[in-house]
mmCIF file with all atom_site columns, C-alpha atoms in Angstrom:
data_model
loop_
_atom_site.group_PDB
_atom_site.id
_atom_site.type_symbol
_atom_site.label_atom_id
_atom_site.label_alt_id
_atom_site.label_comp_id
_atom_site.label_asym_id
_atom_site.label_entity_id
_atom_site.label_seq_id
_atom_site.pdbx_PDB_ins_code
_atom_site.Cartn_x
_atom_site.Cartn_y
_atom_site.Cartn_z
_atom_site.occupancy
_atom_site.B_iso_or_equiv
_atom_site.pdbx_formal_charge
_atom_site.auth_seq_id
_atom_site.auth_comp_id
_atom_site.auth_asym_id
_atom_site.auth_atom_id
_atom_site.pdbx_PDB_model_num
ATOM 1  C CA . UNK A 1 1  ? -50.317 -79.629 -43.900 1.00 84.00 ? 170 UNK A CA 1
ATOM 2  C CA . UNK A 1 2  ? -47.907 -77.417 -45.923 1.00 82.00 ? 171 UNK A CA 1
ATOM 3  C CA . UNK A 1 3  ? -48.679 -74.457 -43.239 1.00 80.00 ? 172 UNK A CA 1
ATOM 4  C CA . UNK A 1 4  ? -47.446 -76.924 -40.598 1.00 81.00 ? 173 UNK A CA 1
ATOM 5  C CA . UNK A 1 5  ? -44.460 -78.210 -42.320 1.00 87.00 ? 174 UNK A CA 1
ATOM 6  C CA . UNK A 1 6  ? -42.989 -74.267 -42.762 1.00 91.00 ? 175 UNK A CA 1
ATOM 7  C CA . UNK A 1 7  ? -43.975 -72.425 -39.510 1.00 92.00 ? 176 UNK A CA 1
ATOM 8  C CA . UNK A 1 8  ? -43.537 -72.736 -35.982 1.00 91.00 ? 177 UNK A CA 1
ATOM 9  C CA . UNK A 1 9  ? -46.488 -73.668 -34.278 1.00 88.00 ? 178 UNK A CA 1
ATOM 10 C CA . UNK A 1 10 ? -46.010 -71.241 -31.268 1.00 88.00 ? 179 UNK A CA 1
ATOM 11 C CA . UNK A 1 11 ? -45.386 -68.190 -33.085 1.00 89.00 ? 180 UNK A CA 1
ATOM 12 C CA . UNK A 1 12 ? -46.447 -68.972 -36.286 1.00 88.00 ? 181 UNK A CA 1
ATOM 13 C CA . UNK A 1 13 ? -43.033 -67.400 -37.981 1.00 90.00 ? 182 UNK A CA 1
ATOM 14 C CA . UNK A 1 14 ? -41.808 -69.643 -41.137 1.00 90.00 ? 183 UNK A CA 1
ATOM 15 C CA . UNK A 1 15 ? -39.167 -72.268 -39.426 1.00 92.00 ? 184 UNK A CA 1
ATOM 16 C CA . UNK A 1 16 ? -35.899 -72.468 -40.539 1.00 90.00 ? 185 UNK A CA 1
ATOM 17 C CA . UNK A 1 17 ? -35.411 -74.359 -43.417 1.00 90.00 ? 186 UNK A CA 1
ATOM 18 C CA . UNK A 1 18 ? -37.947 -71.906 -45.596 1.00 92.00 ? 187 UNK A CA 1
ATOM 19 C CA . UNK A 1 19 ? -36.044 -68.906 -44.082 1.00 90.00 ? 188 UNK A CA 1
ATOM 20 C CA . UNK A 1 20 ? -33.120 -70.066 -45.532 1.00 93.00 ? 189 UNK A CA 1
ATOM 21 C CA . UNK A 1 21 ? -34.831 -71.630 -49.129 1.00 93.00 ? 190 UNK A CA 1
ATOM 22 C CA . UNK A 1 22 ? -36.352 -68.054 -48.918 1.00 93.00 ? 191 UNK A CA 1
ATOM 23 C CA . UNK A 1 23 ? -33.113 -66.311 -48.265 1.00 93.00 ? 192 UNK A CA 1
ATOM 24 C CA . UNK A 1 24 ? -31.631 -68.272 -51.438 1.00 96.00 ? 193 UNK A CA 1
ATOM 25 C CA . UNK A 1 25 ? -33.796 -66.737 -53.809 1.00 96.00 ? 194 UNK A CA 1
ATOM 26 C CA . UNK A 1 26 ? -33.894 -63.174 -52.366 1.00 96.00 ? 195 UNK A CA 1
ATOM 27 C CA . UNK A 1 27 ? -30.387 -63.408 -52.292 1.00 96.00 ? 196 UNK A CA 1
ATOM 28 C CA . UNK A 1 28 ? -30.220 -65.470 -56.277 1.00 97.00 ? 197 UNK A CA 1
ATOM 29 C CA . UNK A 1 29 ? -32.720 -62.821 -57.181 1.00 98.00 ? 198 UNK A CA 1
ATOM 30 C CA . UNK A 1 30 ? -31.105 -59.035 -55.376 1.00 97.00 ? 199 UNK A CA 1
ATOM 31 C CA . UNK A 1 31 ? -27.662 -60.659 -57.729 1.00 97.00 ? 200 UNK A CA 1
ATOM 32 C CA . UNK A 1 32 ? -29.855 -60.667 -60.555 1.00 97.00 ? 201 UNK A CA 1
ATOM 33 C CA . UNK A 1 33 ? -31.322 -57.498 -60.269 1.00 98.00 ? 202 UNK A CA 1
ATOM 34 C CA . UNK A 1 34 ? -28.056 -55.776 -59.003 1.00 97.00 ? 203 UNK A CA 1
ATOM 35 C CA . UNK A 1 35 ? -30.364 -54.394 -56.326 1.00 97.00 ? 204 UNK A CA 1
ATOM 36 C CA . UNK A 1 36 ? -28.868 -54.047 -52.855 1.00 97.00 ? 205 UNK A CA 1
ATOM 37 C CA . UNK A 1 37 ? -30.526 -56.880 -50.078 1.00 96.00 ? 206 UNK A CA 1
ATOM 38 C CA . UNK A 1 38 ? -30.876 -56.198 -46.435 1.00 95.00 ? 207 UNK A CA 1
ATOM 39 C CA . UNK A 1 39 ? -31.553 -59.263 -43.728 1.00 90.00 ? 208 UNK A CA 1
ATOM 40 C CA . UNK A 1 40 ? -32.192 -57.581 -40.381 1.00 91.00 ? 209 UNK A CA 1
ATOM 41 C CA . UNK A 1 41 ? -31.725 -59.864 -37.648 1.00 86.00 ? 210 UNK A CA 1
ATOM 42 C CA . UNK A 1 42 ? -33.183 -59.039 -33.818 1.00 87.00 ? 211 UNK A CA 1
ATOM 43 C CA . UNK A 1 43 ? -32.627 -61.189 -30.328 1.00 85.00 ? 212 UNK A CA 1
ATOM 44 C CA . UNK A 1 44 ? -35.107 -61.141 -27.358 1.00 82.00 ? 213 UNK A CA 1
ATOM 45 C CA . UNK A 1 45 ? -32.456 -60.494 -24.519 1.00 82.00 ? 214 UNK A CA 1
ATOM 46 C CA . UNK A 1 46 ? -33.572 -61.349 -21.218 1.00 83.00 ? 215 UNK A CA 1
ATOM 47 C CA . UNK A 1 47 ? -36.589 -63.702 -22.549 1.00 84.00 ? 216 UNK A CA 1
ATOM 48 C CA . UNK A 1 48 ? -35.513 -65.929 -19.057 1.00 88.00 ? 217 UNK A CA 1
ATOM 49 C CA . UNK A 1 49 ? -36.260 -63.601 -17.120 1.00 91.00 ? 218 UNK A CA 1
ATOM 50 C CA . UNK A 1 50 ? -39.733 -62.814 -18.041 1.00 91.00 ? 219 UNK A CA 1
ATOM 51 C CA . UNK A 1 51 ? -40.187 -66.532 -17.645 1.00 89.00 ? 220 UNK A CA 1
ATOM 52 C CA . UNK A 1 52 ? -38.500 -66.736 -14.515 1.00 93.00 ? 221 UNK A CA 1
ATOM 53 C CA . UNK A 1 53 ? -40.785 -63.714 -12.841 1.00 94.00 ? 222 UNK A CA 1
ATOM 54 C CA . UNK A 1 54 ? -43.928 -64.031 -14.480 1.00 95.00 ? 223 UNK A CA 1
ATOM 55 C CA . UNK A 1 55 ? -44.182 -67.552 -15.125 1.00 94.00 ? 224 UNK A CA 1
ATOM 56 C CA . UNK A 1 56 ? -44.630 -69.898 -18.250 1.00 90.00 ? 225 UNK A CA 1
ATOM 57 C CA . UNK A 1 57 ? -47.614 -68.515 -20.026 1.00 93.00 ? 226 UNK A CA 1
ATOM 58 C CA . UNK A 1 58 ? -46.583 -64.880 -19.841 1.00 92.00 ? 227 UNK A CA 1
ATOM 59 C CA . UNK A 1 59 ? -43.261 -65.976 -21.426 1.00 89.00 ? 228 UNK A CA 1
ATOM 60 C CA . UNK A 1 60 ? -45.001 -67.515 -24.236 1.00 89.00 ? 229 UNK A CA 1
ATOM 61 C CA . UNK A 1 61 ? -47.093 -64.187 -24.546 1.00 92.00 ? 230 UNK A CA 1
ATOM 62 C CA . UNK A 1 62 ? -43.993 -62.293 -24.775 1.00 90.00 ? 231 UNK A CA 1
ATOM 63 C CA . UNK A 1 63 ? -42.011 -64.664 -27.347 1.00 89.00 ? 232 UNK A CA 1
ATOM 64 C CA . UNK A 1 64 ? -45.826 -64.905 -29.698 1.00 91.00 ? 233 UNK A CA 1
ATOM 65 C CA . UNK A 1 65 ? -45.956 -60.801 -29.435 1.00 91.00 ? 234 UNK A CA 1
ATOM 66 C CA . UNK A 1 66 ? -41.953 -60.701 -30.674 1.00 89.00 ? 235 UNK A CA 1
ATOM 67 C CA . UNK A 1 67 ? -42.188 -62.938 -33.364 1.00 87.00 ? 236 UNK A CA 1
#
C-alpha cells in the first residue's frame, strides 16, 4: 500500500508530494551540513509527437524508459 501511495503507477517514479517531503529534508539537511545541494530537473520535449506517430503504447514505452 505505502509503494502505491508514493509512486506513479506508470513509471514507477515517487509522485509529487514525497518529492517535495523529500526535497524538505535534503534541503533541512544540505543547511545543516553547510554542504552545497543540487536538484537537476529534465523535460521530455516532443513526448506528443512520439504519441502522435507511433501510437499510444510506444508513447508509454518512451515516458516508462525516461522516468
Amino acid at each position: 500500500m505505502k509503494k502505491l501511495a508514493t509512486r506513479e503507477i506508470l513509471t514507477g517514479v515517487l509522485n509529487r508530494s514525497v518529492f517535495h517531503e523529500y526535497g524538505e529534508r535534503s534541503v533541512s539537511a544540505a543547511k545543516r551540513a553547510c554542504t552545497p545541494l543540487s536538484v537537476i530537473m529534465t523535460d521530455s520535449d516532443r513526448f506528443m509527437n512520439i504519441n502522435d506517430k507511433f501510437g499510444h503504447a510506444a508513447g508509454v514505452a518512451s515516458l516508462i524508459h525516461f522516468a
